[in-house]
Short mmCIF file of C-alpha atoms in Angstrom, two decimals:
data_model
loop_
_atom_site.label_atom_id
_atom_site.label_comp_id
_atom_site.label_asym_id
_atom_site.label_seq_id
_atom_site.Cartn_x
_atom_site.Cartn_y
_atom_site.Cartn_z
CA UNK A 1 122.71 117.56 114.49
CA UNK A 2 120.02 115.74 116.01
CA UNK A 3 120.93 113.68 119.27
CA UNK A 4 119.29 110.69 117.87
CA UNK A 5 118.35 109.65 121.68
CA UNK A 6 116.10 112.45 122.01
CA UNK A 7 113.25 113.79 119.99
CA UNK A 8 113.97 117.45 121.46
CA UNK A 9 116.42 118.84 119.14
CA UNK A 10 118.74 121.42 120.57
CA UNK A 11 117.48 125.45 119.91
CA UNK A 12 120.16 127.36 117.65
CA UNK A 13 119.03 130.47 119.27
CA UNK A 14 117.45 131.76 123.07
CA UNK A 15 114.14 132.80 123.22
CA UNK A 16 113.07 134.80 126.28
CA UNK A 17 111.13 132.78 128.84
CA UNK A 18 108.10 132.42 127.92
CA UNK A 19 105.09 131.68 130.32
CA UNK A 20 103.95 127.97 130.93
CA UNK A 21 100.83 127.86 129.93
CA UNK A 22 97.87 125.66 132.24
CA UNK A 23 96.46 122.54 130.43
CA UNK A 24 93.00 122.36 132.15
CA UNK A 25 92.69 118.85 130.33
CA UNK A 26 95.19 116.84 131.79
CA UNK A 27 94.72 114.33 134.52
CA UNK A 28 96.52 112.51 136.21
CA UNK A 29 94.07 110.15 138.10
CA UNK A 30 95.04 106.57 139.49
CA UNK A 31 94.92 103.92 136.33
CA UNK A 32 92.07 102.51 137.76
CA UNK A 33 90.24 105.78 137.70
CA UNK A 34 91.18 106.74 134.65
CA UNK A 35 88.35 106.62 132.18
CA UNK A 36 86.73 109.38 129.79
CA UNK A 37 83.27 109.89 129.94
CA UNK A 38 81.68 110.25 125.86
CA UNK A 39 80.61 113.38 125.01
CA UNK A 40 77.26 113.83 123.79
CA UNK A 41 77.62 116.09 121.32
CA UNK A 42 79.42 119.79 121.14
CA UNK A 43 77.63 122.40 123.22
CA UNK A 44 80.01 125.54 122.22
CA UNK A 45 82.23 125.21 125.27
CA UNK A 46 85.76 125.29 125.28
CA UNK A 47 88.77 126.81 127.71
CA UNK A 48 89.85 130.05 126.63
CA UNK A 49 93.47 129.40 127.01
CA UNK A 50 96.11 132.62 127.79
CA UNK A 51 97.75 134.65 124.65
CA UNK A 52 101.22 133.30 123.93
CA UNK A 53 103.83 135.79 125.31
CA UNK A 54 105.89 137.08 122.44
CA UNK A 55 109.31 135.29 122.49
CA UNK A 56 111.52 137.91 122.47
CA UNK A 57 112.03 140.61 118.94
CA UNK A 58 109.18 140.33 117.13
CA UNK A 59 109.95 138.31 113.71
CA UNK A 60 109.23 139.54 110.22
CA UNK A 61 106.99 137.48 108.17
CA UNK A 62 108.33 134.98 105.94
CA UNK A 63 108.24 135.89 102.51
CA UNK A 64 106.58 134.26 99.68
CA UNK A 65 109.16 132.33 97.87
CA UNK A 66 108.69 130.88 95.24
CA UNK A 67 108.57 129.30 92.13
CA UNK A 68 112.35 128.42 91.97
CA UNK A 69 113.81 124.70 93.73
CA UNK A 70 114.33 125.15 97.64
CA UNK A 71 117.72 124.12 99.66
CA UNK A 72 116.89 121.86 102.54
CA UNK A 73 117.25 124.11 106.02
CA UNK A 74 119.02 121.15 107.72
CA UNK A 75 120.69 117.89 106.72
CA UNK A 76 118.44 115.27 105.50
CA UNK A 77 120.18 112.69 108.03
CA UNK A 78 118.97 114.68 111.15
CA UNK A 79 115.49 113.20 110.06
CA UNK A 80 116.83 109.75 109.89
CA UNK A 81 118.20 110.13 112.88
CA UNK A 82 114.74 111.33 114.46
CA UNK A 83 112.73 108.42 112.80
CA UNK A 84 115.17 106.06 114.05
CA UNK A 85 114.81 107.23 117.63
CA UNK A 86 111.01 106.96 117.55
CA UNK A 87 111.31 103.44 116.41
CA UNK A 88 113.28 102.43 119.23
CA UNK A 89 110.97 104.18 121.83
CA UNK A 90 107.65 102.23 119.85
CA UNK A 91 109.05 98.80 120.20
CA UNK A 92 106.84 97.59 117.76
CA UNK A 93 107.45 93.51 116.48
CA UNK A 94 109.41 93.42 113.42
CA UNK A 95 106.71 92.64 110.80
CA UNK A 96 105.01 95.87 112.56
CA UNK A 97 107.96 97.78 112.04
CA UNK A 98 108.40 96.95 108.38
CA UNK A 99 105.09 97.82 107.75
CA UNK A 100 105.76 100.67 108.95
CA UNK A 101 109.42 101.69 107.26
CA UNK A 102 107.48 100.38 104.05
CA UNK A 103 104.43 102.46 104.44
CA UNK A 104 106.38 105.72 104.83
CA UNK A 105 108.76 104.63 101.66
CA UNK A 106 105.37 105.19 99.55
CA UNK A 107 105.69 108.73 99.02
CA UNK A 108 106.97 111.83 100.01
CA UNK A 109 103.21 112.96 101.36
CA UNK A 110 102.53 109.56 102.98
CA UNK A 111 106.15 110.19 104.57
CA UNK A 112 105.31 113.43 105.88
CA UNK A 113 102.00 112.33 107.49
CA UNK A 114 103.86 109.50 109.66
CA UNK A 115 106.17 112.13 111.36
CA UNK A 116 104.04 115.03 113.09
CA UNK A 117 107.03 115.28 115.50
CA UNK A 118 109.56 115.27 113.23
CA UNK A 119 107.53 118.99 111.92
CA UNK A 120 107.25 120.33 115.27
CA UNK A 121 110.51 119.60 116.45
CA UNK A 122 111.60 121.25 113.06
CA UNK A 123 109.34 124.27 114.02
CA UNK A 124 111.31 125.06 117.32
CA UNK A 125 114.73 124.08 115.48
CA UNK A 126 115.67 124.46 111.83
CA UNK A 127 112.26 126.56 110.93
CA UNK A 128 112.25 128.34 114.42
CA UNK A 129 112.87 131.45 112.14
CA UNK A 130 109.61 131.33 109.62
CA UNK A 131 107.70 129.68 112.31
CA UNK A 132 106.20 133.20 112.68
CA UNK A 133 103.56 133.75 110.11
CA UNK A 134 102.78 137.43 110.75
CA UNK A 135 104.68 140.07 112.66
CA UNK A 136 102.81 139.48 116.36
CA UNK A 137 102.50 136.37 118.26
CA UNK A 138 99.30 134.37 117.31
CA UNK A 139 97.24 133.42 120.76
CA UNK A 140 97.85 129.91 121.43
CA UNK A 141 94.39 128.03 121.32
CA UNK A 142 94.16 124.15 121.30
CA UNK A 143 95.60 123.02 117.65
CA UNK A 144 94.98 119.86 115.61
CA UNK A 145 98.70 119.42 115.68
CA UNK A 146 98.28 116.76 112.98
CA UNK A 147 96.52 118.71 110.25
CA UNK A 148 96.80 117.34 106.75
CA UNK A 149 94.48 116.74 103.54
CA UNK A 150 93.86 112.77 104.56
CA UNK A 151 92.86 114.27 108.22
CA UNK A 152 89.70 116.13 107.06
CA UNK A 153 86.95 113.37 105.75
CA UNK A 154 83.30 112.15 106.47
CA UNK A 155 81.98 111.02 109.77
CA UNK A 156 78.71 110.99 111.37
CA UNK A 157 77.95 114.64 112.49
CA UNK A 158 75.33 115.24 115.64
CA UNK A 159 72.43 114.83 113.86
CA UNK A 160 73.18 111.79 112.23
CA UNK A 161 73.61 112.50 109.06
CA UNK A 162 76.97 112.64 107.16
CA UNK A 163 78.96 115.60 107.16
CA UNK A 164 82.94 116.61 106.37
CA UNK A 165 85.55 117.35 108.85
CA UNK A 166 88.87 117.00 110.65
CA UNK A 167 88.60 113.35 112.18
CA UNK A 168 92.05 112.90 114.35
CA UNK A 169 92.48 114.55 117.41
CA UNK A 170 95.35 112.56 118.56
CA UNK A 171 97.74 115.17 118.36
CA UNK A 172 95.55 118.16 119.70
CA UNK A 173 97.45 120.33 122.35
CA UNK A 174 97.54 123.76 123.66
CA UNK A 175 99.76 125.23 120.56
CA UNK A 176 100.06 128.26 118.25
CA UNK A 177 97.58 128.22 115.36
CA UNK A 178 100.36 128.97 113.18
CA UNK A 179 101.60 124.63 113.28
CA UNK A 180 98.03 124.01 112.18
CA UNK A 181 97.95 126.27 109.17
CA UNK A 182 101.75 125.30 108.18
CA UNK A 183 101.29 121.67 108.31
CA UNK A 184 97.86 121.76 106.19
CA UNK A 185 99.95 124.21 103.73
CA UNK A 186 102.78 121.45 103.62
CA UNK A 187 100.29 119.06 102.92
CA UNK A 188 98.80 120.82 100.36
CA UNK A 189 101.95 121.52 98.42
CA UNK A 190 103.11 118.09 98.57
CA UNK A 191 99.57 116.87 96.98
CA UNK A 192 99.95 119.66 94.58
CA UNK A 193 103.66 118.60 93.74
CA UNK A 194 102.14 115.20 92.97
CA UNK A 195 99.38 115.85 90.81
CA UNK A 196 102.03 117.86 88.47
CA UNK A 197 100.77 121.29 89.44
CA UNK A 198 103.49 124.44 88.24
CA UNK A 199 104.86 126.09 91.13
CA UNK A 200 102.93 128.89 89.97
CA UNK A 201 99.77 127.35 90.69
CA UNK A 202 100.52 125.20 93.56
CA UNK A 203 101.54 128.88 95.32
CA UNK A 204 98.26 130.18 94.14
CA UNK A 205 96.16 127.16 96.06
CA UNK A 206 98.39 128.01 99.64
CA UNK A 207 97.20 131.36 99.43
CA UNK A 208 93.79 130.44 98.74
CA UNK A 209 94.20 128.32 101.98
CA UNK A 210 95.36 130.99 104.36
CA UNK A 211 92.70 133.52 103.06
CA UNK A 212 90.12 131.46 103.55
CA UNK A 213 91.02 130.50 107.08
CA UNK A 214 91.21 134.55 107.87
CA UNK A 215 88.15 135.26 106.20
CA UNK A 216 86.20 132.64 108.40
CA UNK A 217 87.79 133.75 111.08
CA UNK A 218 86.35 137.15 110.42
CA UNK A 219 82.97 135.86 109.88
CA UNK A 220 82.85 133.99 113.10
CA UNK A 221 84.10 137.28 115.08
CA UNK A 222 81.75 139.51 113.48
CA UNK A 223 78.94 136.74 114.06
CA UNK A 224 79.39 136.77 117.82
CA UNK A 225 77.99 132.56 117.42
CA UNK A 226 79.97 129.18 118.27
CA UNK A 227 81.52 127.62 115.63
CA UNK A 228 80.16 124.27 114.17
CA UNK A 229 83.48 122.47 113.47
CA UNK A 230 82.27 120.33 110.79
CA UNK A 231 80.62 121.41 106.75
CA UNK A 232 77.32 119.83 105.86
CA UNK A 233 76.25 118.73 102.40
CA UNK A 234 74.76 122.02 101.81
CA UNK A 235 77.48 124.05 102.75
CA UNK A 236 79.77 121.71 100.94
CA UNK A 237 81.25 122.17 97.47
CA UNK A 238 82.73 119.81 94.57
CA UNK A 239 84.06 116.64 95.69
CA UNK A 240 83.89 117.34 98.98
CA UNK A 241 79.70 117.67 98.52
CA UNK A 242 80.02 114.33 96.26
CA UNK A 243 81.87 112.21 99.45
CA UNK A 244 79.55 113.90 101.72
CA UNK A 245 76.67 112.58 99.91
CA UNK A 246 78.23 108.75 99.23
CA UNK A 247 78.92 109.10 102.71
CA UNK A 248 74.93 109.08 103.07
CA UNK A 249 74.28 106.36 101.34
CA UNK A 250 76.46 103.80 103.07
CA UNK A 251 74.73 101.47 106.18
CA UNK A 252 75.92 99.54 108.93
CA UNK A 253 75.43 96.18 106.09
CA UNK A 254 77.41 97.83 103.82
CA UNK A 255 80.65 97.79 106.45
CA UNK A 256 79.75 94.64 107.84
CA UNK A 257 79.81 92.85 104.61
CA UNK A 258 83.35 93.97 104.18
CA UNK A 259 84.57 92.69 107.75
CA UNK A 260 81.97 89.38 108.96
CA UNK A 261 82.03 86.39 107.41
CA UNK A 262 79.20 85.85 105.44
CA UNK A 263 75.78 84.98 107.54
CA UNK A 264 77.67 85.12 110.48
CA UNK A 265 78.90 87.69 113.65
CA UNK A 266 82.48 86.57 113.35
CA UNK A 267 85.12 88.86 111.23
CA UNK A 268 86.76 88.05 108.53
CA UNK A 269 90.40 86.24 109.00
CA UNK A 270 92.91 87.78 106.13
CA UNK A 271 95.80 89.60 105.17
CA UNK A 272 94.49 92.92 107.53
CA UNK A 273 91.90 90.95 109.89
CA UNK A 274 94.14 88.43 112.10
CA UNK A 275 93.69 86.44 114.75
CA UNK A 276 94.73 87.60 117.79
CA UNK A 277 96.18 85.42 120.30
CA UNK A 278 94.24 84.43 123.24
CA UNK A 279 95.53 86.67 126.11
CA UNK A 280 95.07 89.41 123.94
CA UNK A 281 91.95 88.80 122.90
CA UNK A 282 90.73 88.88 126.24
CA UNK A 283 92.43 92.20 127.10
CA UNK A 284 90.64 93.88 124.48
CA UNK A 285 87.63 92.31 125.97
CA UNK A 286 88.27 93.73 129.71
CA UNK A 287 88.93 96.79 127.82
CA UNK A 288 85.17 96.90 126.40
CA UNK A 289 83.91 95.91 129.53
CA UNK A 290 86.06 99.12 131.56
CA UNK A 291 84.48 101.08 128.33
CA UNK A 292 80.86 100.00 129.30
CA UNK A 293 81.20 101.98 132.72
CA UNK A 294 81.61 104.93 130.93
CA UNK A 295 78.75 105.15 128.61
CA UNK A 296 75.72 107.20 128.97
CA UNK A 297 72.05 106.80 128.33
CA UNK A 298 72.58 108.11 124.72
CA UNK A 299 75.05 105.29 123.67
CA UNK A 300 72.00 103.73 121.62
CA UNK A 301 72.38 101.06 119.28
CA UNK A 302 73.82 98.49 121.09
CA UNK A 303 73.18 96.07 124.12
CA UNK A 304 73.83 97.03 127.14
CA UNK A 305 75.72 96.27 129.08
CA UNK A 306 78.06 95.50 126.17
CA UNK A 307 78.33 91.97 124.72
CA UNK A 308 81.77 91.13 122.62
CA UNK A 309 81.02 88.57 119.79
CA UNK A 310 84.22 88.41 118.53
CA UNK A 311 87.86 90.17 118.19
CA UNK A 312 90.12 90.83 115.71
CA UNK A 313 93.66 92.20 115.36
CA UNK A 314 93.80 95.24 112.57
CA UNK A 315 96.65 95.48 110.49
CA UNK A 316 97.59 97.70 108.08
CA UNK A 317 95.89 101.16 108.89
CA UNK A 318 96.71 104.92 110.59
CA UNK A 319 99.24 107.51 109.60
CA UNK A 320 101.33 108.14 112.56
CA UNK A 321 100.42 105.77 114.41
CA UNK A 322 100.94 103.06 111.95
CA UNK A 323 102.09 99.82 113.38
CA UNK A 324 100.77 100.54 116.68
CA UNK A 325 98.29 97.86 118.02
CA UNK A 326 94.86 98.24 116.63
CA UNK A 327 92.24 96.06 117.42
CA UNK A 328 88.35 95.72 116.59
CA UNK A 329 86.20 94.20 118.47
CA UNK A 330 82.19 93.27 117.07
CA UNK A 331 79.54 94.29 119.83
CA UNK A 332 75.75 93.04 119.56
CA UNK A 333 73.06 95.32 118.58
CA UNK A 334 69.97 96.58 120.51
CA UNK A 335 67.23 94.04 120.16
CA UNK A 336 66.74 90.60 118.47
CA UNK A 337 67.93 90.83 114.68
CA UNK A 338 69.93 93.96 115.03
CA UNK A 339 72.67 94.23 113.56
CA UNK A 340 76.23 94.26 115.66
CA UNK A 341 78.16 97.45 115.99
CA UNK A 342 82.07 97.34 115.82
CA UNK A 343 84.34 99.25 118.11
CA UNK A 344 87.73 99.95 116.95
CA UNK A 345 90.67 100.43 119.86
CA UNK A 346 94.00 101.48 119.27
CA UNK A 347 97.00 102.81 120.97
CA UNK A 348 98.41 106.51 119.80
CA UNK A 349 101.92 107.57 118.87
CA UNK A 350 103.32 110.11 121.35
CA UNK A 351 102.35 113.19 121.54
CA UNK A 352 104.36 115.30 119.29
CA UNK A 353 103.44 119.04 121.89
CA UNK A 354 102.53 117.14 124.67
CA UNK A 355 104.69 114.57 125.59
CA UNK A 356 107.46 113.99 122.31
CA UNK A 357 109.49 111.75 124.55
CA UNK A 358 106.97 109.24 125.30
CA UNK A 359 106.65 105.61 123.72
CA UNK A 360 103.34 106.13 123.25
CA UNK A 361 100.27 109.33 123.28
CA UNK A 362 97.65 109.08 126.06
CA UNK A 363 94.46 108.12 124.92
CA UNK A 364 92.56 109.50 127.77
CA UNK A 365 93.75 112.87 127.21
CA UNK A 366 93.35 112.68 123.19
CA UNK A 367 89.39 111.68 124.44
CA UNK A 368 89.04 114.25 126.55
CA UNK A 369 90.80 116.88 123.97
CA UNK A 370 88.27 115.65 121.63
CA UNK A 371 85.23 116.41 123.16
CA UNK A 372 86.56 120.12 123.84
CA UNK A 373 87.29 120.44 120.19
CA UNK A 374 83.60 119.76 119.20
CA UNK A 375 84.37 116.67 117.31
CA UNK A 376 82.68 113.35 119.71
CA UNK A 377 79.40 113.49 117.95
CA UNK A 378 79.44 109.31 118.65
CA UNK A 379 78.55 108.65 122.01
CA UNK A 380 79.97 105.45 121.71
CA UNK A 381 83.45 106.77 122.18
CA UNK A 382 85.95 107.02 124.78
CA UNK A 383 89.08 105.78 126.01
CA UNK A 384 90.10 102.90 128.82
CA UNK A 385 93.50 103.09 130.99
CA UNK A 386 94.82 99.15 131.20
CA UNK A 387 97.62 99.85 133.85
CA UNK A 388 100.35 101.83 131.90
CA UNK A 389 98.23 101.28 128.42
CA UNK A 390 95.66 103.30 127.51
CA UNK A 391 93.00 102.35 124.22
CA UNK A 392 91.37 105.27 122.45
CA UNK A 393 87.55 103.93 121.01
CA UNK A 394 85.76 104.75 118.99
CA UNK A 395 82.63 103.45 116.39
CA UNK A 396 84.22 102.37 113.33
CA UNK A 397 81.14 104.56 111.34
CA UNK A 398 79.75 103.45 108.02
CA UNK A 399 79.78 107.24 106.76
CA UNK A 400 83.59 107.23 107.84
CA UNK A 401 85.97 107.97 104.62
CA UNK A 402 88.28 111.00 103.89
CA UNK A 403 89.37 112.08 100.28
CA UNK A 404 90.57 109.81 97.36
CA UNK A 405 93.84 111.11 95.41
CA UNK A 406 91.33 111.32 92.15
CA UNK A 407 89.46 113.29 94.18
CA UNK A 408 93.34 115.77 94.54
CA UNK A 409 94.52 115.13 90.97
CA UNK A 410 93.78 119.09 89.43
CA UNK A 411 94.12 122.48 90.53
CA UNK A 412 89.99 122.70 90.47
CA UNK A 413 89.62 120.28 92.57
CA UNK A 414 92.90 121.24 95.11
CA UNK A 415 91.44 124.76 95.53
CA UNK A 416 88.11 123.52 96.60
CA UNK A 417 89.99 121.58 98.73
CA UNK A 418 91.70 124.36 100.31
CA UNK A 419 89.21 126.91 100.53
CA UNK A 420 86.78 124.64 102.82
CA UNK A 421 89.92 123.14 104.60
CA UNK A 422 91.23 126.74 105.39
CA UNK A 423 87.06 126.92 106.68
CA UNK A 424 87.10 124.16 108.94
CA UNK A 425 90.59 125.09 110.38
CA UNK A 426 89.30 128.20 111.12
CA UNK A 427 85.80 126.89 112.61
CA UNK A 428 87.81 124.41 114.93
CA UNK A 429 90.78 127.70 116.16
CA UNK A 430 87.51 129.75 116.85
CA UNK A 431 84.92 127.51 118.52
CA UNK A 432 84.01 130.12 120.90
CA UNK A 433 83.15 133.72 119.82
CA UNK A 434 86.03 135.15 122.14
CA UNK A 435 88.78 132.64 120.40
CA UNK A 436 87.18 133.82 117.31
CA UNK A 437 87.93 137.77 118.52
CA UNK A 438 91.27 136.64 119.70
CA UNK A 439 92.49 135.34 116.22
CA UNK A 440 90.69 138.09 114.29
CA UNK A 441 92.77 140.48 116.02
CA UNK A 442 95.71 138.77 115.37
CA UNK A 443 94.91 138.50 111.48
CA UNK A 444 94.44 142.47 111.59
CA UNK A 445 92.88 141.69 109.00
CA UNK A 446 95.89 140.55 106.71
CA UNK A 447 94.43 137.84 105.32
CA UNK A 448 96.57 138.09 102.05
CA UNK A 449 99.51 138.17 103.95
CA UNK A 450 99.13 135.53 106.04
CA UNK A 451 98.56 133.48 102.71
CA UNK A 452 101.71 134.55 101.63
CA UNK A 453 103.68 133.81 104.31
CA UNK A 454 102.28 130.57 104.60
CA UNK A 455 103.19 129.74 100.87
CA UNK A 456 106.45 130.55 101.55
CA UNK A 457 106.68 128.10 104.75
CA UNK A 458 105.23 125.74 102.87
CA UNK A 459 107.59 125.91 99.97
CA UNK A 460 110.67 125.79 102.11
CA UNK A 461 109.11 123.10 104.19
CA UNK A 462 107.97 120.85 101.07
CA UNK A 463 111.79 121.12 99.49
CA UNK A 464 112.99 119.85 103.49
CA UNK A 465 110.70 117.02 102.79
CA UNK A 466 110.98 116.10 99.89
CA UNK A 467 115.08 115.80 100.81
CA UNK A 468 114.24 113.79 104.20
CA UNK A 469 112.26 111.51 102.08
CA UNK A 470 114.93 110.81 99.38
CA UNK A 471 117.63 110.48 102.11
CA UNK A 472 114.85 107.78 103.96
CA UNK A 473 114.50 105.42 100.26
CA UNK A 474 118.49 105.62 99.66
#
């Protein structure tokens, strides 16, 4: 049973000591210091971080299982117990914290985005024995840690133009590849669960996932060339290619006549843009102004230094970090007539492999972990330390949107989905051509088995949510 004080459950078992691993990333400079520098753009680079040490016996794969219902691996109420802890540590206002409680009641999918630590305390815990995907250690490489199908969408890629991708990095850590792949897999059978798909099939489409990762994998090993983290609209296929392609047709009017009022450079005032009170206001305004310090010659678009027009107070968005205080604040454009920019800052959830303990993640080192995954293609991002608060920030893009559930509603359209999800996993593992050597080695070339055993994680994960999530709505 879960000590619902803590968010470390206690091990069942003793692994042998394995060795800490260095996180060149984190820094620990004086709040007033404390400011990340926007990347311009990905330029291949990333820290080779050591091979995980195998933790004692080496672990047989876990089978494919299947097609028959799945008992739970623990009780449902050691979840509730988890979720209950990690409300007390947010603090968040009560109207926050019933959005919250009501926004994970949706569904069982929307439940399982909202808890990334709830899976990776599960992975050293109740799953500690299928964590293990092949029968060697993977090398540990920096993760997503919060992979799922409504993490990959549209952005802005470095030349501007639209292209599809993971787009939250707030969970990134040093970490096995393994929690990536499984939590993408869970996703995917939940989606597949709820679209009606057979067992049958829904095991055929996690496959598909894992063999695609390994075959990209080998591709980038054998290609000896950095991986671009992101697909284009070329590359693209189905309704990925179609969102890529809206994505390229939407302009900086089209957002802003969604938030300003009409004629004006003041936002909107309604059930999701509210008025914040004064004091804060003004610290999301010292916030932009610690931001400006930061920006570089490419940060283009805007007046400089920056000028706030107005703030609002977002309600109603994020996964995880739902709840949390999100703000957006409207910044003019470059030159007479131009038309304002808008920044959105928000605080993280704790780091599920970083710091699981924590009230809330560090936004500084989710910025920097960013721009070593290949992913700040905005130079207009960052993050800002406010004493013991720190404010990731980013542009809130135009070309920003991830996938509809019509566009996850058939098997078609879920195994596109996984095939060029399993891609981009693979492109963001092996950014560098020795990480890509590193994980092809580990594959061995088992790129059907690893799909297995990730089906059967995912069905024995899927069944643990899918119990969590009935105990949460009784």
């Amino acid at each position: 049973m879960y000590d619902p004080m803590s968010v470390r459950p206690p091990s069942t078992s003793t692994p042998a000591a394995v060795p800490e691993v260095s996180d060149p990333v984190v820094s620990r400079a004086s709040p007033e210091a404390r400011s990340v520098v926007p990347a311009d753009g990905f330029d291949g680079s990333n820290p080779i971080l050591p091979e995980r040490a195998p933790a004692g016996p080496r672990l047989a794969p876990v089978q494919a299982r299947a097609l028959w219902p799945l008992s739970p691996a623990r009780p449902a109420a050691d979840a509730l117990q988890f979720i209950q802890a990690l409300d007390a540590r947010l603090g968040l206002s009560p109207a926050a914290q019933a959005d919250r409680t009501a926004t994970m009641g949706e569904d069982a999918h929307t439940f399982f985005r909202a808890n990334p630590g709830l899976f990776h305390a599960d992975l050293k815990d109740a799953f500690a024995g299928s964590a293990q995907l092949l029968d060697r250690p993977a090398p540990q490489v920096l993760i997503l840690g919060d992979v799922h199908l409504k993490n990959f969408g549209t952005l802005r890629g470095p030349d501007g133009a639209a292209v599809f991708a993971p787009n939250d990095f707030d969970q990134a850590a040093p970490g096995s590849p393994e929690a990536d792949l499984q939590r993408l897999a869970v996703s995917l059978t939940l989606t597949a669960q709820a679209a009606g798909l057979s067992g049958e099939e829904t095991a055929g489409l996690v496959e598909q996932l894992g063999q695609s990762y390994a075959k990209e994998v080998a591709r980038l090993a054998a290609s000896g060339q950095p991986a671009l983290p992101y697909l284009t609209a070329a590359e693209a296929e189905g309704k990925i290619a179609e969102r890529i392609e809206k994505a390229d047709g939407e302009t900086p009017q089209d957002l802003l006549a969604e938030l300003l009022e009409k004629g004006d450079t003041r936002f909107l005032r309604n059930e999701e843009l509210r008025e914040p009170g004064a004091a804060e206001a003004e610290r999301i305004r010292a916030a932009v102004a610690s931001h400006e310090l930061a920006l570089n010659d490419q940060a283009s678009g805007v007046e400089r230094p920056l000028r706030v027009l107005d703030v609002v107070e977002k309600l109603g968005s994020g996964g995880s970090s739902r709840g949390l205080p999100r703000h957006y604040a409207l910044v003019a454009g470059a030159g007479p007539g131009a038309a304002p920019v808008v920044l959105e800052l928000k605080e993280l959830a704790p780091m599920a492999l970083q710091d699981p303990g924590a009230s809330r993640g560090d936004a500084l080192l989710a910025a920097q972990r960013l721009r070593e995954l290949g992913g700040a293609h905005n130079p207009l991002g960052g993050a800002v330390a406010q004493g013991e608060r720190t404010l990731f920030i980013r542009e809130l893009e135009p070309e920003k949107g991830d996938l509809k559930a019509k566009d996850l509603d058939s098997e078609k359209e879920l195994l596109q989905a996984a095939e060029q999800t399993g891609l981009l996993l693979a492109r963001q593992h092996a950014l560098t051509p020795a990480q890509a050597g590193r994980l092809a080695d580990w594959i061995g070339g088992e790129g059907k088995q690893l799909g297995q055993s990730l089906q059967g994680f995912a069905s024995e994960y899927a069944a643990q949510v899918q119990a969590d999530y009935a105990a949460f709505i009784r």
